[in-house]
Coordinates of C-alpha atoms in Angstrom, one line a residue:
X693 CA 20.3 -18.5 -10.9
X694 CA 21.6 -17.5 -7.3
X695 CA 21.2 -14.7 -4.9
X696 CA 24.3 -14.9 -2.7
X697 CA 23.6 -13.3 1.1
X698 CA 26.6 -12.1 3.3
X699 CA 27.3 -12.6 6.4
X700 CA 23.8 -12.1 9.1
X701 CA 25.2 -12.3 12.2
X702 CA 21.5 -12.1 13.7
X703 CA 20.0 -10.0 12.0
X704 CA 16.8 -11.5 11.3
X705 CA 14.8 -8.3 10.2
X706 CA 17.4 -7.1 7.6
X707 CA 17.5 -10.6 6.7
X708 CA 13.6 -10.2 6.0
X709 CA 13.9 -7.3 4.6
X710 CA 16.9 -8.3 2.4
X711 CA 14.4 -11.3 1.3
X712 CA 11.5 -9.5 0.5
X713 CA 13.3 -6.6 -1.7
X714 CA 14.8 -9.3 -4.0
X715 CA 11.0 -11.0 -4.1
X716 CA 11.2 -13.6 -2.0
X717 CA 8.0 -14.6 0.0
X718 CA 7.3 -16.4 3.0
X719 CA 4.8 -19.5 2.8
X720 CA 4.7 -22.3 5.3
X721 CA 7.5 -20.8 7.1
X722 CA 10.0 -21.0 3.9
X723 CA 11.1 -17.8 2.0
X724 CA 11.0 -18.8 -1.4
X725 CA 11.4 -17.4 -5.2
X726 CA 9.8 -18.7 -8.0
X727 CA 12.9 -19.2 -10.1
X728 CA 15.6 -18.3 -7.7
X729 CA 17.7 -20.0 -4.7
X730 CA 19.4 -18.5 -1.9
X731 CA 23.4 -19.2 -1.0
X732 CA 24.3 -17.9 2.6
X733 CA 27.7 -17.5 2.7
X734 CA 27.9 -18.3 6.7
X735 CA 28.4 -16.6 10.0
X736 CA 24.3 -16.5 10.7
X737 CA 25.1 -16.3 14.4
X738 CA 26.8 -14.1 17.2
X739 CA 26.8 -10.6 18.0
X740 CA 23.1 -9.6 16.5
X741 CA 20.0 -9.4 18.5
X742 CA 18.1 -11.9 16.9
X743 CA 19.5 -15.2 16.2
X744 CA 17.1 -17.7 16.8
X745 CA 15.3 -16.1 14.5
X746 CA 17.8 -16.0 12.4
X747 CA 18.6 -19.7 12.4
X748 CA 14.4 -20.5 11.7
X749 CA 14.8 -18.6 8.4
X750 CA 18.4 -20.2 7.4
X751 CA 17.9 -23.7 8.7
X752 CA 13.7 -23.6 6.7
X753 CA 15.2 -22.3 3.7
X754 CA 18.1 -24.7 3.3
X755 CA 16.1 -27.8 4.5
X756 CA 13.6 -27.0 1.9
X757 CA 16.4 -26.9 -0.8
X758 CA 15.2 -23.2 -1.6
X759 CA 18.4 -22.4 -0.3
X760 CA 22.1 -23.8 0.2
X761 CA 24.8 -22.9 2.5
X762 CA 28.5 -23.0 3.5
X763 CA 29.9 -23.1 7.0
X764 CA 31.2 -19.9 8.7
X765 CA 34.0 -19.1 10.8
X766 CA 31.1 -18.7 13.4
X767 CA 29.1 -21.5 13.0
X768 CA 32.7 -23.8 13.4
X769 CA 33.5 -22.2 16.8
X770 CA 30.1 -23.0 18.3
X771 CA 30.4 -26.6 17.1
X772 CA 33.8 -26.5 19.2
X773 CA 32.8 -24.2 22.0
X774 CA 29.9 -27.3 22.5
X775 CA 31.8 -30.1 21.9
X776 CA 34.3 -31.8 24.5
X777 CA 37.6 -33.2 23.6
X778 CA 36.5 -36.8 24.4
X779 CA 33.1 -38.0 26.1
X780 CA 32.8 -37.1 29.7
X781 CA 35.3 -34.9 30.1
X782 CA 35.0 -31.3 30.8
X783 CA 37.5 -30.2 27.9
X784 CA 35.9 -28.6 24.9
X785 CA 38.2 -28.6 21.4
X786 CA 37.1 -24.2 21.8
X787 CA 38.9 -23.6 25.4
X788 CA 36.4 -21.8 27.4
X789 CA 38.0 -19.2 27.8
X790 CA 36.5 -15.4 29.2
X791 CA 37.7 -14.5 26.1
X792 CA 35.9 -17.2 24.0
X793 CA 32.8 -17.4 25.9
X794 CA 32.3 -13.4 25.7
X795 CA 32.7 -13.9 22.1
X796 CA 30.0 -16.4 22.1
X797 CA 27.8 -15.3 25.3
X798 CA 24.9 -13.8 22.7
X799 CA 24.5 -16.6 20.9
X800 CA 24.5 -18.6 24.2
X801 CA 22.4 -15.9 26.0
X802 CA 20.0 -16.0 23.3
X803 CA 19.1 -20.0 22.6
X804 CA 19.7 -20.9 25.7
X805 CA 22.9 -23.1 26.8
X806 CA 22.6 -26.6 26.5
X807 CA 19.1 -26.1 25.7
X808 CA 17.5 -28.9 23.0
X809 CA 17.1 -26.1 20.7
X810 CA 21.1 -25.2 21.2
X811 CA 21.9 -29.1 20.9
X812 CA 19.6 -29.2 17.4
X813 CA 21.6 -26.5 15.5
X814 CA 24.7 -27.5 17.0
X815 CA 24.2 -30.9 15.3
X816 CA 22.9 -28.9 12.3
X817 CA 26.1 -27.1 12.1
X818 CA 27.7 -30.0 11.7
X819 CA 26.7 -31.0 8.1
X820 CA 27.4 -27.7 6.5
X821 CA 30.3 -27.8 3.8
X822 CA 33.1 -25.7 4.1
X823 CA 33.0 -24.8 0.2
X824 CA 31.0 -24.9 -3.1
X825 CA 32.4 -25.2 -6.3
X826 CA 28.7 -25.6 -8.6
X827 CA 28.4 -24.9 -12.1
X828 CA 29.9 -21.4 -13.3
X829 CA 30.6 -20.2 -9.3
X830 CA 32.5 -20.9 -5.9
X831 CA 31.3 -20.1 -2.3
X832 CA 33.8 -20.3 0.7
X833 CA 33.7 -18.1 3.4
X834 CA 36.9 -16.3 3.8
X835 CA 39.5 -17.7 1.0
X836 CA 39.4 -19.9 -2.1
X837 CA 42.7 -21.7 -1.5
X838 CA 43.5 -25.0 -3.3
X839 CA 46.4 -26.0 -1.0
X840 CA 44.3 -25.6 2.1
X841 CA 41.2 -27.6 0.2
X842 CA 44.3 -30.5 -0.4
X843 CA 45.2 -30.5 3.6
X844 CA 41.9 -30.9 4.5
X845 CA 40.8 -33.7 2.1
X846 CA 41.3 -36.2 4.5
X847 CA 39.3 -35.2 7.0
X848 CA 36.1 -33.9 4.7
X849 CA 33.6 -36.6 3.1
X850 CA 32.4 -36.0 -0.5
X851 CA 30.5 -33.0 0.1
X852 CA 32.8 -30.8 2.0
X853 CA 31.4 -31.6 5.5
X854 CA 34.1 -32.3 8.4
X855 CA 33.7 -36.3 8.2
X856 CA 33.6 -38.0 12.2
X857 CA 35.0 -36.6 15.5
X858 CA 38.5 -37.1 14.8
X859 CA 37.8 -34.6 12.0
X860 CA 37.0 -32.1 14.5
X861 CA 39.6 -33.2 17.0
X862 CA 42.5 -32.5 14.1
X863 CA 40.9 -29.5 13.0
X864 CA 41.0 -27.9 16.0
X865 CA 44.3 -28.5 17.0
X866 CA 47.0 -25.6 17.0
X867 CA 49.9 -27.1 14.7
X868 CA 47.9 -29.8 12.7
X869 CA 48.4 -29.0 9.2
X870 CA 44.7 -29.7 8.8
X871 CA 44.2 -26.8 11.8
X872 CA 46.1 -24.0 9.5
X873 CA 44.8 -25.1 6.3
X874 CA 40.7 -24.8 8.0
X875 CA 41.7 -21.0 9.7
X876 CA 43.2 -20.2 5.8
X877 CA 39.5 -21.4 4.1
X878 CA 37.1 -19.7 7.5
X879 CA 39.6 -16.8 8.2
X880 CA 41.7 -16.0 5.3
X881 CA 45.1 -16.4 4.0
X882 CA 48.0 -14.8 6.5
X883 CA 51.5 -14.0 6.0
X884 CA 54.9 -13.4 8.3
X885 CA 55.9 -9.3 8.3
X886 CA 58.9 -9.2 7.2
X887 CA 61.9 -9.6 10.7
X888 CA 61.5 -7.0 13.4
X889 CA 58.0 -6.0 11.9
X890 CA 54.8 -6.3 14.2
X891 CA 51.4 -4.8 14.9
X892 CA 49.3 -4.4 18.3
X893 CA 45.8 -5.6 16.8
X894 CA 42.5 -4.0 18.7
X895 CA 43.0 -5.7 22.1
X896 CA 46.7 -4.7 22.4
X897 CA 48.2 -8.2 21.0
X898 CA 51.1 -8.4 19.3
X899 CA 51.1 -9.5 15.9
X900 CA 53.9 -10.9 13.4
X901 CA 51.8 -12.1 10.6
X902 CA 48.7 -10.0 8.7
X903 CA 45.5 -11.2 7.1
X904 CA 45.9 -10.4 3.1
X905 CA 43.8 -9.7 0.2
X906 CA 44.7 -12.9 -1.0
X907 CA 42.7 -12.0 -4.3
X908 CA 45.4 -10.3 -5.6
X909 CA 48.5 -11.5 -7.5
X910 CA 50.1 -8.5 -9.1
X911 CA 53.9 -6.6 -7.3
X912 CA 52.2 -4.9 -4.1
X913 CA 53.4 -3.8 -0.8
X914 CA 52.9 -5.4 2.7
X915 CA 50.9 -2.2 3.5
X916 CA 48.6 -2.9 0.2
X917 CA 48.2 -6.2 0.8
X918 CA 47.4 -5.8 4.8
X919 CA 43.3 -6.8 5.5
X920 CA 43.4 -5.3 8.7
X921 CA 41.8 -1.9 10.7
X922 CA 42.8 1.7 9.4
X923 CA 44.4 2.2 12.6
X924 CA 47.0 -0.4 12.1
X925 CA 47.7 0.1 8.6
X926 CA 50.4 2.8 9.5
X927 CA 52.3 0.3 11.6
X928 CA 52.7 -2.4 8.7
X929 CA 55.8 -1.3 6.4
X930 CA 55.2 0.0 2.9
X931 CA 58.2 -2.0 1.0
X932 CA 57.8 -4.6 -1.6
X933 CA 56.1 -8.3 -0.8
X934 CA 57.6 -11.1 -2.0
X935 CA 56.9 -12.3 -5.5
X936 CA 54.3 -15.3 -5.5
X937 CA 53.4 -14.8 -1.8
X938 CA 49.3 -14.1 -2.6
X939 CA 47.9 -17.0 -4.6
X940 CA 45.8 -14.4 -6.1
X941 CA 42.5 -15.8 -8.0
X942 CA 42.9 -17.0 -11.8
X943 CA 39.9 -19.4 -11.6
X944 CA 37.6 -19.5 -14.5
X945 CA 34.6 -19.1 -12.2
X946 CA 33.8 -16.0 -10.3
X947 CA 33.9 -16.4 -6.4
X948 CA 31.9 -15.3 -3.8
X949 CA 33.0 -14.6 0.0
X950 CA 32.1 -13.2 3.6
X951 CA 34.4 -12.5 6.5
X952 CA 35.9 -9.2 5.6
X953 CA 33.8 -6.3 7.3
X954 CA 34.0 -4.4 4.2
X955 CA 32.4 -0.9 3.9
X956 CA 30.9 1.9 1.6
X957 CA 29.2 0.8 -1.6
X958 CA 29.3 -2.4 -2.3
X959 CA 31.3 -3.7 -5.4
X960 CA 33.8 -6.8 -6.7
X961 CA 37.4 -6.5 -5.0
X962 CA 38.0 -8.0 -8.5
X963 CA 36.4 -9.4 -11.8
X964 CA 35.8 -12.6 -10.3
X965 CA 36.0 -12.0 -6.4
X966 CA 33.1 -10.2 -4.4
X967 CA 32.5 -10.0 -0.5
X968 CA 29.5 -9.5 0.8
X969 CA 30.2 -9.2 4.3
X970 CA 29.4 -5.7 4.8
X971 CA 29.5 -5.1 8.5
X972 CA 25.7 -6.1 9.4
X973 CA 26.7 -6.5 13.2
X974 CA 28.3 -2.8 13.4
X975 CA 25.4 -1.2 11.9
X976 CA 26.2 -1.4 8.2
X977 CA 24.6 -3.3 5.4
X978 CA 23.1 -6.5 4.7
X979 CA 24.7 -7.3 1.3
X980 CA 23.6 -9.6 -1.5
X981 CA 24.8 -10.2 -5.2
X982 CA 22.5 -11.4 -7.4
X983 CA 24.1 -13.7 -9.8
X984 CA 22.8 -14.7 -13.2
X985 CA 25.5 -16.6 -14.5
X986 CA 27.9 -14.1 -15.3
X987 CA 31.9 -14.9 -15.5
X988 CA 32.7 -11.1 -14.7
X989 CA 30.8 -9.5 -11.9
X990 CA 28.9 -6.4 -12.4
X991 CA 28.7 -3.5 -9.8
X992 CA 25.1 -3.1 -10.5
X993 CA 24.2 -6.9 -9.0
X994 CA 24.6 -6.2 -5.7
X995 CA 21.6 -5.6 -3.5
X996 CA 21.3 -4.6 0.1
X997 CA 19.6 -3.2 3.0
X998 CA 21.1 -1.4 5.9
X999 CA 20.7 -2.3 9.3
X1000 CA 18.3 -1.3 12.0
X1001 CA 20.0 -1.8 15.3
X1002 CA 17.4 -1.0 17.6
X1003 CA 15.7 -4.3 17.9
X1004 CA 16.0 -5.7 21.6
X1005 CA 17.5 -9.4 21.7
X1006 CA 15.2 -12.3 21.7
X1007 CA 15.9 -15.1 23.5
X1008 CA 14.4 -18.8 24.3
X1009 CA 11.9 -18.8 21.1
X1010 CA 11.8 -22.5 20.0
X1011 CA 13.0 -23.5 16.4

C-alpha cells in the first residue's frame, strides 16, 4: 500500500508534518511506516524556504527503499540549468537566462551553486524515472500519455530514467520530437486555439495553444478544457473542441499526478485521475492520497496539511 505525496517545493516542515499525521516516524534519519511506502510525485525543489532540507528527507527515504519517486518538471530543469551543452563550454542545455535563473535562484541561493552538495543531487536527479506503471497504479508528474511515453523510448533505459547525455541533449532541444513528447509527460498535454484565438498568460506573453485537462474525453468546450489562471479563462472561446483532441484516461489503473496548482478541498478530477499538487509554494496545502489498492478513488483518502509560510530560508546545510 502507497501514500502518494504532491508536489513539496521546499517545504520541509509540512513535509514533516504531512509524515508524521499519516504515522510515519523518523529513525536514523529515514521516515518510515511499518507497512507503508511513500511515492513523491516530484517537484521537491524551488520556490520554498527549505530545500535542502527538503532533499535530506526525499533523497533518505528513497535510498532506503521506504520510498520511491518520479522526476518533476523541477528537478529536469536543474539537471539542465547545471549541465553544459558539451564539456568545456559555457552553454548549458537550460539557457541562463534572467528569466531562468530567477526561476531557479532559490534553489541555487539555498545549496549553494556549484557547491558538492549542488553537484550530489544534481547527479541524483539524474536517475529518477519519468513514470511508474506498478501493480494496480501509475505515477507521472503532469500527464499519462502513451504517445509521448512511445517518443521518448529511445532515449529512456528500462526503468524510465533519461539513458546517456545525448538523452539529455535531444530532450532538451526545441523541435526534437523527443523535446515535445518530455514537456507533454513533465508539463501536460497542450493544444492550438482555434485561428485568430490567443491569450496574454501572467507575464504578458502571447499564447496560441492552452494546457488541458487532458483527463477528460467527453464533447467539451476550449474554455472547459483550458488548465490555466481564472483570469485568462475569459479570453479563451467557449465553442466546441474538436472530437478526439483530449486523450482522456480509460486505463484500468487509477493514476496519480502533480503539476496543476489545484485548490479548495482536495478530491479525484475523475474516478481514476487525482492531483495532488495543491499549491504548497503559495501558501496552500500539502496534499497526500492514501492508496490501498483501490481501482476507483475515494474522496475520503486524501490527507493533507496546510502550509506555514513563515519559516526563514535555510541555506548551505550539508546533505
Amino acid at each position: 500500500m502507497y501514500d502518494l505525496i504532491g508536489d513539496i517545493h521546499g517545504c520541509a516542515n509540512a513535509l514533516k508534518a504531512l509524515l508524521a499525521k499519516m504515522d510515519y516516524r523518523e529513525h536514523d534519519g529515514v521516515w518510515r511506516h511499518a507497512t507503508r511506502q511513500v511515492i513523491f510525485l516530484g517537484d521537491f525543489i524551488d520556490r520554498g524556504p527549505q530545500q535542502v532540507e527538503v532533499m535530506k528527507i526525499v533523497r533518505a527515504m528513497v535510498d532506503a527503499e521506504a520510498a520511491l519517486t518520479v522526476m518533476g518538471n523541477h528537478e529536469f530543469n536543474a539537471v539542465a540549468w547545471a549541465t553544459p551543452i558539451s564539456p568545456g563550454t559555457d552553454t548549458y542545455l537550460r539557457p541562463r537566462t534572467d528569466d531562468n535563473r530567477r526561476q531557479h535562484a532559490e534553489f541555487l541561493d539555498q545549496v549553494g551553486e556549484d557547491s558538492e552538495d549542488h553537484e550530489k543531487l544534481i547527479e541524483w536527479f539524474r536517475g529518477l524515472p519519468l513514470w511508474l506503471d506498478l501493480p494496480g497504479l501509475r505515477v507521472v508528474h503532469a500527464c499519462w500519455h502513451t504517445p509521448s511515453f512511445d517518443a521518448l523510448a529511445e532515449h529512456l533505459d528500462a526503468r524510465q530514467r533519461i539513458r546517456d547525455e545525448a538523452a539529455w541533449v535531444a530532450l532538451t532541444r526545441k523541435g526534437d520530437p523527443a523535446y515535445e513528447a518530455l514537456e507533454t509527460v513533465l508539463k501536460g498535454l497542450e493544444i492550438p486555439l482555434p485561428e485568430g484565438v490567443a491569450f496574454k498568460d501572467k507575464d504578458g506573453k502571447v499564447r496560441r495553444h492552452v494546457r488541458t485537462r487532458w483527463w477528460k474525453d467527453h464533447p467539451i468546450t476550449y474554455r472547459d478544457l483550458a488548465l490555466a489562471p481564472t483570469e485568462v479563462i475569459p479570453q479563451i472561446p467557449h465553442e466546441p473542441a474538436p472530437e478526439g483532441i483530449l486523450p482522456g484516461y480509460v486505463g484500468d489503473k487509477p493514476v496519480f499526478v502533480g503539476h496543476y496548482w489545484m485548490s479548495g478541498t482536495p478530491r479525484p478530477l475523475s474516478p481514476r485521475v487525482a492531483c495532488l499538487d495543491y499549491s504548497v509554494a503559495a501558501g496552500g496545502k500539502l496534499c497526500a492520497y492514501r492508496w490501498d489498492v483501490e481501482r476507483e478513488l475515494f474522496d475520503a483518502h486524501f490527507c493533507w496539511v496546510d502550509v506555514d509560510r513563515s519559516q526563514p530560508a535555510t541555506r548551505g546545510s550539508a546533505l
